XYZ file of C-alpha atoms in Angstrom:
671
model
C 29.541 155.752 152.302
C 32.664 155.739 150.140
C 33.670 157.605 147.004
C 34.103 155.138 144.158
C 37.189 155.043 141.957
C 36.182 154.519 138.328
C 39.846 154.035 137.312
C 39.571 156.634 134.566
C 42.923 157.071 132.790
C 44.804 160.353 133.076
C 45.382 162.709 130.169
C 43.251 164.504 127.555
C 39.924 162.839 126.896
C 40.718 162.166 123.234
C 43.833 160.196 124.257
C 42.532 158.308 127.310
C 41.396 155.128 125.560
C 44.408 154.883 123.250
C 46.879 155.422 126.088
C 44.976 153.014 128.327
C 45.115 150.245 125.721
C 48.825 150.870 125.278
C 49.542 150.397 128.984
C 47.234 147.651 130.241
C 48.403 144.082 130.719
C 47.993 141.580 127.890
C 47.634 137.812 127.752
C 49.936 135.923 125.396
C 47.933 134.166 122.631
C 49.325 130.812 123.775
C 48.119 131.492 127.324
C 44.593 132.512 126.361
C 43.659 128.899 125.730
C 44.409 128.239 129.423
C 41.701 130.668 130.530
C 37.929 130.180 130.740
C 35.381 133.010 130.567
C 31.657 132.714 131.295
C 29.342 135.088 129.420
C 25.761 135.298 130.698
C 23.467 136.587 127.958
C 23.845 136.340 124.193
C 22.241 139.528 122.911
C 24.366 142.122 121.172
C 26.659 142.747 124.145
C 26.998 139.106 125.205
C 27.040 137.686 121.688
C 29.697 140.091 120.436
C 31.770 139.592 123.597
C 31.570 135.793 123.316
C 32.538 135.842 119.638
C 35.409 138.289 120.192
C 36.853 136.567 123.258
C 36.718 133.158 121.559
C 38.288 134.577 118.390
C 41.119 135.892 120.560
C 41.710 132.409 121.976
C 39.882 132.301 125.302
C 37.617 129.355 126.142
C 34.111 130.784 126.387
C 31.035 129.327 128.027
C 27.952 131.254 126.847
C 24.564 131.017 128.566
C 21.105 132.119 127.455
C 17.652 131.225 128.751
C 16.197 131.353 125.232
C 16.234 128.358 122.908
C 18.703 130.231 120.687
C 20.866 133.374 120.943
C 18.868 134.662 117.978
C 15.918 135.207 120.327
C 17.704 137.715 122.556
C 15.720 140.900 123.113
C 18.287 142.894 121.100
C 16.236 142.024 118.024
C 13.536 144.414 119.247
C 15.778 147.485 118.791
C 14.435 148.175 115.332
C 15.274 151.743 114.447
C 19.033 151.900 114.008
C 22.525 152.257 115.447
C 24.448 155.511 115.889
C 27.964 156.146 114.613
C 29.958 159.330 114.048
C 30.929 158.839 110.401
C 29.441 162.095 109.015
C 28.329 160.379 105.808
C 25.635 163.035 105.358
C 28.204 165.845 105.581
C 25.975 167.633 108.107
C 28.617 168.447 110.693
C 28.798 165.233 112.694
C 31.974 164.228 114.538
C 33.185 162.110 117.440
C 32.954 165.172 119.674
C 29.370 165.954 118.585
C 28.228 162.385 119.273
C 29.995 162.612 122.654
C 28.305 165.956 123.379
C 24.841 164.824 122.266
C 25.082 161.701 124.446
C 26.167 163.563 127.577
C 23.541 166.270 127.024
C 20.862 163.705 126.178
C 21.673 161.916 129.449
C 21.113 165.232 131.270
C 24.752 165.428 132.369
C 24.623 162.354 134.574
C 27.060 160.097 132.688
C 30.806 159.571 132.946
C 32.580 161.704 130.342
C 35.456 159.294 129.698
C 33.195 156.330 128.950
C 30.953 158.347 126.646
C 33.874 159.714 124.649
C 35.239 156.179 124.221
C 31.805 155.060 123.017
C 31.717 157.825 120.409
C 35.311 157.065 119.427
C 34.726 153.375 118.652
C 31.288 153.897 117.073
C 32.657 154.151 113.527
C 34.502 150.831 113.944
C 31.225 149.100 114.805
C 29.703 149.948 111.424
C 32.775 148.666 109.574
C 32.700 145.457 111.616
C 29.013 144.865 110.902
C 29.312 145.632 107.188
C 32.149 143.101 107.011
C 29.825 140.552 108.642
C 27.227 141.183 105.955
C 24.691 143.223 107.901
C 22.392 144.627 105.171
C 22.348 148.297 106.106
C 20.176 150.567 103.980
C 22.063 152.247 101.141
C 21.575 155.324 99.042
C 21.226 155.239 95.264
C 24.998 155.458 94.777
C 25.684 152.531 97.104
C 26.816 154.476 100.171
C 25.297 153.599 103.536
C 22.230 155.685 104.307
C 21.535 157.537 107.563
C 18.507 158.947 109.311
C 18.063 161.132 112.367
C 16.894 160.208 115.848
C 15.719 162.142 118.887
C 17.940 164.642 120.652
C 20.306 165.380 117.751
C 20.532 167.793 114.830
C 22.433 165.468 112.471
C 21.731 162.190 110.655
C 24.022 159.545 112.152
C 21.757 156.541 112.541
C 22.560 153.537 110.328
C 19.632 151.197 109.814
C 18.347 148.084 108.108
C 14.750 149.019 107.326
C 12.907 148.484 110.628
C 14.898 145.391 111.566
C 18.264 146.795 112.625
C 18.588 144.960 115.941
C 17.678 141.656 114.335
C 20.201 142.067 111.530
C 22.982 143.130 113.909
C 22.208 140.184 116.176
C 22.412 137.803 113.230
C 25.863 139.240 112.519
C 27.010 138.585 116.085
C 25.305 135.186 116.038
C 27.159 134.162 112.878
C 30.451 135.181 114.502
C 29.473 133.131 117.562
C 28.527 130.125 115.442
C 31.934 130.129 113.810
C 33.532 129.837 117.241
C 31.004 127.250 118.408
C 31.957 125.173 115.377
C 35.636 125.468 116.291
C 34.939 124.415 119.874
C 36.024 127.749 121.365
C 32.503 128.606 122.560
C 30.501 126.046 124.499
C 26.881 127.125 124.139
C 24.350 126.525 126.915
C 20.899 127.276 125.521
C 17.868 127.123 127.848
C 20.063 127.681 130.900
C 19.465 130.426 133.467
C 22.088 131.792 135.836
C 20.738 131.769 139.389
C 23.850 132.530 141.446
C 27.385 133.894 141.215
C 30.162 131.900 142.844
C 33.027 133.742 144.513
C 36.253 132.039 145.543
C 38.749 134.056 147.589
C 36.744 137.167 146.802
C 36.912 136.689 143.016
C 34.148 135.736 140.576
C 34.935 132.137 139.642
C 31.733 130.704 138.258
C 27.963 130.481 138.312
C 25.170 128.154 139.333
C 22.735 127.650 136.446
C 19.469 125.783 136.037
C 18.822 123.712 132.931
C 15.353 125.007 132.085
C 14.413 121.835 130.180
C 15.384 119.206 132.763
C 15.446 121.375 135.909
C 18.949 120.160 136.738
C 21.075 122.534 138.847
C 24.583 122.831 137.382
C 27.941 124.249 138.472
C 30.088 126.069 135.929
C 33.507 127.545 136.656
C 35.676 130.138 134.922
C 38.424 132.650 135.590
C 36.063 135.569 134.935
C 32.312 136.098 134.557
C 30.659 138.604 132.215
C 27.053 139.638 132.898
C 25.357 140.766 129.673
C 21.779 139.923 130.561
C 19.981 143.128 129.564
C 17.813 145.508 131.556
C 15.181 145.345 134.273
C 12.227 147.147 132.653
C 9.901 144.245 133.467
C 9.884 145.357 137.104
C 6.928 147.406 135.777
C 5.231 144.189 134.539
C 3.980 145.964 131.415
C 6.896 147.114 129.287
C 8.200 146.822 125.749
C 10.695 144.188 126.931
C 10.317 140.548 125.996
C 8.324 138.784 128.701
C 11.334 136.687 129.688
C 13.604 139.693 130.236
C 14.565 139.897 133.901
C 17.046 141.261 136.438
C 18.068 137.963 138.039
C 21.662 137.667 136.757
C 22.416 141.296 137.615
C 20.621 141.076 140.958
C 22.455 137.887 141.937
C 25.848 139.554 141.431
C 24.527 142.601 143.314
C 23.666 140.424 146.304
C 27.177 138.947 146.149
C 28.825 142.379 146.411
C 28.485 144.204 143.082
C 27.086 147.693 143.571
C 23.856 148.541 141.727
C 23.907 152.040 140.236
C 21.131 154.539 139.499
C 18.211 152.054 139.449
C 15.718 154.949 139.204
C 17.059 155.978 135.777
C 14.488 154.211 133.618
C 13.435 155.282 130.158
C 9.822 155.735 129.160
C 9.579 155.471 125.366
C 7.061 157.865 123.761
C 6.029 155.762 120.747
C 4.430 152.580 122.068
C 1.074 151.114 121.146
C -1.302 152.049 124.017
C -2.368 149.327 126.426
C -5.670 147.694 125.628
C -6.759 146.176 128.946
C -5.897 145.072 132.469
C -4.900 141.568 131.386
C -2.385 142.502 128.739
C 0.969 140.778 129.218
C 3.309 143.180 127.408
C 3.459 146.330 125.304
C 4.736 146.819 121.775
C 7.171 149.493 120.689
C 6.809 151.497 117.517
C 10.369 152.436 116.559
C 11.613 155.943 117.239
C 12.666 156.026 113.596
C 8.998 156.749 112.843
C 9.415 160.171 114.431
C 11.591 161.151 111.470
C 8.494 161.296 109.288
C 5.544 161.096 111.668
C 4.109 164.240 113.257
C 2.719 163.940 116.789
C -0.506 165.768 117.666
C -3.734 165.900 119.622
C -6.886 167.913 118.834
C -6.833 171.543 119.959
C -10.470 171.537 121.005
C -12.037 169.336 123.674
C -15.200 168.926 121.582
C -13.121 167.193 118.890
C -11.466 164.943 121.482
C -14.872 163.828 122.773
C -16.208 163.305 119.248
C -13.219 161.136 118.322
C -13.616 159.056 121.482
C -17.319 158.537 120.695
C -16.533 157.609 117.105
C -18.543 160.446 115.569
C -15.377 162.015 114.145
C -12.219 160.593 112.632
C -8.794 162.168 113.109
C -8.612 162.692 109.344
C -11.677 164.958 109.634
C -9.692 167.584 111.529
C -7.990 170.365 109.577
C -4.436 171.528 110.288
C -5.793 174.471 112.289
C -7.726 172.089 114.542
C -4.623 170.064 115.459
C -2.071 170.796 118.178
C 1.366 169.612 117.047
C 2.507 170.130 120.598
C 6.147 169.015 120.225
C 6.651 171.302 117.258
C 4.962 174.088 119.235
C 6.975 173.627 122.431
C 10.357 172.605 120.985
C 10.690 174.327 117.599
C 14.414 173.532 117.138
C 13.991 169.754 117.520
C 10.259 169.343 116.960
C 9.142 165.705 116.916
C 12.739 164.569 117.448
C 13.212 165.748 121.027
C 14.731 163.110 123.354
C 12.506 160.333 124.617
C 12.074 161.597 128.165
C 10.983 165.036 126.904
C 8.547 163.588 124.338
C 7.093 161.148 126.889
C 6.421 163.785 129.529
C 4.888 166.066 126.900
C 2.486 163.284 125.828
C 1.557 162.597 129.446
C 0.933 166.305 130.044
C -1.467 166.514 127.092
C -3.298 163.335 128.121
C -3.479 164.394 131.784
C -5.019 167.650 130.544
C -7.789 165.603 128.933
C -6.686 165.551 125.291
C -5.940 161.815 125.003
C -7.629 160.402 121.922
C -8.556 156.805 122.802
C -11.166 155.376 125.173
C -8.800 155.405 128.161
C -7.553 158.919 127.412
C -4.006 157.601 127.134
C -3.023 158.063 123.487
C -1.830 160.717 121.049
C -1.540 160.577 117.268
C 1.553 159.814 115.185
C 0.560 161.002 111.714
C 2.313 160.193 108.404
C -0.010 162.014 106.021
C 2.332 164.982 105.452
C 5.314 162.681 104.826
C 3.337 160.473 102.428
C 2.340 163.473 100.325
C 5.828 165.022 100.480
C 7.543 161.833 99.371
C 4.816 161.231 96.808
C 5.337 164.602 95.119
C 9.090 164.016 95.058
C 8.641 160.554 93.591
C 6.157 161.821 91.001
C 8.680 164.401 89.822
C 11.387 161.730 89.540
C 8.965 159.480 87.632
C 8.195 162.278 85.187
C 4.683 162.922 86.519
C 4.847 166.559 87.713
C 1.063 166.981 87.379
C 0.095 163.746 89.104
C -3.230 163.725 90.937
C -3.371 163.742 94.723
C -4.504 160.128 94.576
C -1.462 159.183 92.500
C 0.860 161.223 94.738
C -0.517 159.430 97.793
C -0.022 156.037 96.112
C 3.614 156.870 95.319
C 4.219 158.291 98.802
C 2.821 155.217 100.500
C 5.276 153.143 98.468
C 8.199 155.210 99.761
C 6.977 154.920 103.366
C 6.507 151.176 102.929
C 10.091 150.812 101.705
C 11.361 152.665 104.794
C 9.063 151.359 107.530
C 6.953 148.599 105.977
C 7.444 145.940 108.636
C 6.638 148.453 111.405
C 3.408 149.519 109.711
C 2.482 145.879 109.162
C 3.100 145.098 112.828
C 0.945 148.032 113.933
C -1.909 146.952 111.672
C -1.769 143.348 112.889
C -2.003 144.481 116.528
C -4.583 147.253 116.213
C -6.476 146.365 113.010
C -6.021 149.984 111.851
C -4.273 150.882 108.601
C -1.586 153.478 109.503
C -1.251 154.514 105.842
C -4.838 155.812 105.954
C -5.298 156.926 109.573
C -2.774 158.154 112.175
C -1.183 155.662 114.552
C -2.111 155.975 118.217
C 0.836 155.936 120.618
C 1.497 156.425 124.329
C 4.643 156.265 126.507
C 5.704 152.963 128.075
C 8.702 151.549 129.942
C 11.392 150.629 127.457
C 15.030 150.757 128.646
C 16.955 150.994 131.894
C 19.924 153.324 132.137
C 20.700 152.079 135.641
C 22.355 148.736 136.282
C 25.408 147.114 137.791
C 28.111 149.687 138.541
C 31.308 149.207 136.520
C 34.612 151.035 136.285
C 36.316 152.186 133.072
C 37.320 148.557 132.389
C 33.681 147.397 132.751
C 34.574 145.507 135.953
C 32.079 145.539 138.810
C 33.084 145.918 142.453
C 33.643 142.133 142.481
C 37.080 141.279 141.035
C 36.708 139.199 137.884
C 33.011 140.018 137.430
C 32.243 142.270 134.453
C 28.991 143.766 133.161
C 28.327 144.810 129.568
C 25.502 146.381 127.587
C 22.231 147.320 129.247
C 23.101 145.202 132.306
C 25.639 147.793 133.438
C 24.787 151.331 134.480
C 26.036 152.223 131.052
C 27.096 155.360 129.273
C 23.700 156.994 128.993
C 23.323 158.936 132.226
C 19.699 159.682 133.098
C 18.329 159.237 129.564
C 19.468 157.240 126.533
C 19.316 158.772 123.081
C 17.573 156.652 120.468
C 19.795 154.222 118.499
C 22.489 154.266 121.196
C 21.585 150.947 122.857
C 22.869 148.903 119.919
C 25.928 151.138 119.774
C 26.793 150.584 123.432
C 26.141 146.847 123.377
C 28.401 146.245 120.387
C 31.025 148.723 121.603
C 31.281 146.875 124.929
C 31.364 143.436 123.308
C 33.557 144.029 120.257
C 35.845 146.908 121.186
C 36.072 147.437 124.969
C 35.794 144.221 126.966
C 38.188 142.192 124.759
C 40.923 144.690 125.670
C 40.134 145.376 129.322
C 39.438 141.819 130.493
C 42.999 140.823 129.591
C 44.340 143.300 132.133
C 42.708 141.192 134.868
C 43.218 137.740 133.351
C 46.957 138.284 132.893
C 47.321 137.177 136.534
C 45.482 133.896 135.889
C 47.656 132.233 133.260
C 49.103 129.836 135.873
C 45.935 129.389 137.928
C 44.717 126.302 136.087
C 41.111 125.188 135.712
C 38.821 126.310 138.525
C 37.447 123.226 140.333
C 33.684 123.048 140.903
C 33.870 120.818 143.995
C 35.062 123.572 146.328
C 32.990 124.570 149.401
C 32.017 127.824 147.662
C 30.362 125.992 144.757
C 28.637 123.529 147.102
C 27.299 126.376 149.245
C 26.068 128.357 146.229
C 24.326 125.321 144.723
C 22.626 124.480 148.003
C 21.412 128.066 148.353
C 19.832 127.908 144.885
C 18.151 124.579 145.607
C 16.807 125.851 148.919
C 15.388 128.965 147.258
C 13.653 127.017 144.464
C 12.374 124.292 146.793
C 10.861 127.037 148.929
C 8.694 128.118 145.981
C 7.685 124.550 145.067
C 6.746 123.688 148.651
C 4.965 126.960 149.444
C 1.444 125.768 148.516
C -0.041 129.251 148.401
C -3.184 130.304 146.571
C -2.122 133.019 144.100
C -0.140 132.878 140.866
C 3.227 134.491 140.266
C 1.621 136.861 137.743
C -0.812 138.065 140.410
C 2.080 139.487 142.431
C 4.059 140.677 139.416
C 1.044 142.602 138.106
C 0.508 144.230 141.520
C 4.157 145.233 141.689
C 3.978 146.676 138.191
C 0.926 148.789 139.011
C 2.637 150.303 142.062
C 5.767 150.993 140.043
C 3.883 152.636 137.154
C 1.513 154.672 139.328
C 4.059 155.925 141.868
C 7.545 155.359 140.413
C 6.745 155.895 136.750
C 6.931 158.930 134.479
C 6.736 161.374 137.371
C 7.493 160.856 141.040
C 6.969 162.690 144.311
C 8.030 162.140 147.905
C 4.680 160.964 149.196
C 4.120 158.555 146.314
C 7.601 157.065 146.615
C 7.217 156.465 150.341
C 3.851 154.822 149.707
C 5.404 152.693 146.949
C 8.146 151.442 149.264
C 5.622 150.398 151.906
C 3.352 148.747 149.323
C 6.222 146.839 147.689
C 7.323 145.543 151.081
C 3.751 144.358 151.704
C 3.521 142.675 148.290
C 6.860 140.934 148.881
C 5.713 139.657 152.266
C 2.480 138.304 150.764
C 4.393 136.798 147.840
C 6.506 134.550 150.039
C 3.473 133.528 152.105
C 0.910 132.974 149.377
C 2.543 132.337 145.989
C 1.596 129.077 144.316
C 4.055 127.410 141.919
C 2.648 124.273 140.278
C 4.778 121.415 139.023
C 8.111 120.130 140.225
C 11.619 121.470 140.488
C 13.467 118.972 138.307
C 11.396 119.355 135.175
C 10.344 121.953 132.640
C 8.567 124.525 134.823
C 8.061 128.053 133.466
C 6.142 129.123 136.591
C 9.172 128.293 138.742
C 11.346 130.375 136.422
C 8.951 133.304 136.793
C 8.763 132.939 140.570
C 12.532 133.286 140.985
C 12.575 136.303 138.654
C 9.669 138.061 140.361
C 11.291 137.500 143.763
C 14.265 139.494 142.505
C 12.022 142.170 140.960
C 10.310 142.624 144.333
C 13.653 143.494 145.924
C 14.845 145.612 143.009
C 11.554 147.548 142.951
C 12.082 148.686 146.515
C 15.680 149.760 145.874
C 14.473 151.523 142.725
C 11.991 153.566 144.780
C 14.607 154.305 147.471
C 16.976 155.605 144.802
C 14.238 157.817 143.334
C 13.343 159.074 146.820
C 16.894 160.020 147.761
C 17.488 161.890 144.460
C 15.349 164.989 145.045
C 16.386 166.571 141.737
C 14.863 165.930 138.319
C 17.121 164.724 135.523
C 16.426 162.864 132.286
C 14.072 159.944 132.827
C 13.891 160.672 136.581
C 11.290 163.416 137.047
C 10.544 164.576 140.576
C 7.453 166.783 140.626
C 9.030 168.883 143.378
C 11.939 169.757 141.077
C 10.626 171.432 137.925
C 11.506 174.806 136.435
C 8.895 177.240 137.716
C 9.200 180.083 135.214
C 11.021 181.321 132.139
C 11.390 179.527 128.791
C 12.091 176.201 130.545
C 8.952 176.285 132.707
C 7.816 172.767 133.568
C 11.056 171.100 132.410
C 13.288 168.929 134.615
C 15.315 170.958 137.124
C 18.688 169.438 137.977
C 20.575 170.060 141.216
C 24.216 169.873 140.156
C 25.496 171.087 143.507
C 24.076 168.115 145.407
C 23.493 165.351 142.860
C 26.241 165.369 140.222
C 27.151 161.801 141.096
C 26.396 158.178 140.310
C 24.444 156.587 143.167
C 25.847 153.070 143.651
C 24.064 150.917 146.215
C 25.655 148.118 148.234
C 23.549 145.146 149.353
C 23.466 144.814 153.143
C 20.743 142.191 153.490
C 17.637 144.231 152.694
C 16.771 146.823 150.014
C 15.639 149.349 152.619
C 19.064 149.267 154.272
C 21.174 149.446 151.111
C 24.359 151.476 151.622
C 24.951 154.421 149.287
C 28.330 154.923 147.609
C 28.987 157.865 145.310
C 31.009 158.252 142.155
C 31.455 161.975 141.737
C 30.975 163.142 138.148
C 33.328 165.769 136.750
C 32.800 167.683 133.521
C 36.043 168.959 132.051
C 35.228 168.784 128.341
C 31.527 169.689 128.282
C 29.980 172.657 130.062
C 27.474 171.654 132.720
C 24.336 173.638 131.878
C 20.554 173.515 131.620
C 19.461 171.110 128.903
C 17.328 172.812 126.262
C 15.757 171.514 123.041
C 13.695 174.621 122.255
């Protein structure tokens, strides 16, 4: 085990980033056109990085497995993007955003990175407005804000319920400008399957053309991994079905440490699963918790009546409802952080108060907000004595203007009208705080290999606050990586183009072909989804919202067994050199089966509870925090970075010690 050096600059935290930018090496504009950069992934992090690097003069090769960068999973982040602009004059500041993020992550993030994130957040909004992103505006024309979980201010900028999509279109338009100028060469429907190292440095990738099946070599002076998170290791998640860990896992197996894999976020407001053969879950944006109140019936008789269909939720009076978040966390109410809200929902459902047939659902109710907005609107319209029916009509119009597309999506999926009856929600896997370990410059432990956005172990510690994913992705792509990558590339201005006929490229290509041919020639009897679904069940049951030693040890053994069966009995139809989605899935699931085991090992070794990692053996036993996560700062105030040694069970642990000089390390409380 070694202690990792994150290369954090010296000096006061408010000056670190400015001083660092002033001192790092730069690349002359005339020399940038001599340098190639590969960017894997074209979501917000990859798209903004590609556009920025090309605008600066570098030659960029961008890769995505979708048919267009517009289909990156970033579009699913609907609710908003945080920035410390204090437009609402409610006391926000760079320091408060910094503090909220560190606290929200349960004091398991790197202070310097989080402060930098808060510092550049305001620039992101200006950049996106300049690109034409249609943020919501108040009556006077100023940008509007709403609140999200874990904070006491309104700092979330939004575009109705389509924020991620609109931000991605902004980055995509910036990319398209550079594609048109020839500075970005776009490789749609290509998947990275291997990293190529030459003399210890990242110098290219092996990619598969997903349309023709051709295996291709691509070289560059640096490689940026911006391929998103690994939530689909659980099979059922809110991630797009194509989201995978392969790019990140391939660089891990080539020497990049993988950090905190057990830090995975369970989002509290997802549409409950409907059956064993469902392929994915759908997220209802956290923005809905601004106006929706979460509850279950107080009395078991009402729960049973609702499940039987003899009672409707609207039949229950206020006194018959348990608004359990408001009861348990009066200061933050329905806007507690996601990990807290998710565990609270699970606790109520485990106690038997779940309101659907499976017992895995709670209500998200907009009735109070509809009537409140309706009365306000009636007054503005000059109808102070409007009937309740008229007030409800006006209120529904206000809610539709704020969340209309989300309500429409819910109704299409469930066939229930959320304006008339409460939504049903339940926690589901949503985001991964863990990922490839990076230093302050976003470089992995492989020289020349960078990771940005959700693919890195990020700035979020053990739990991400809502609306911070878009913030981090765009911060990394627009305002961090374009500065820090030059510090490394300054040594490559005389290197020349990297040849792709070197032994390292040949070896990497042959390894990819051998791996894929192994799947094609296996001739087993079970589909890829059969194994992926089994893996997901083990992960959810034993490595999900709560974990314990026995369950984690059982999960490790079961995952090893599933992986062994997978290689013996998986069946992949079709050929290798053709369009073959099953072959794509097989390679991705193979990587998930290794990641899943490391994930469980990481959760097993961390015997504390923190953020999204809840060990049942480590909960507060008494006092006002009874039942909440109990951290062990003496033994676990570090980033766990794992080195590949040939097998997940033998991964080598490296630690990055976390120091807290600007924020007091204390028990997290939202009561």
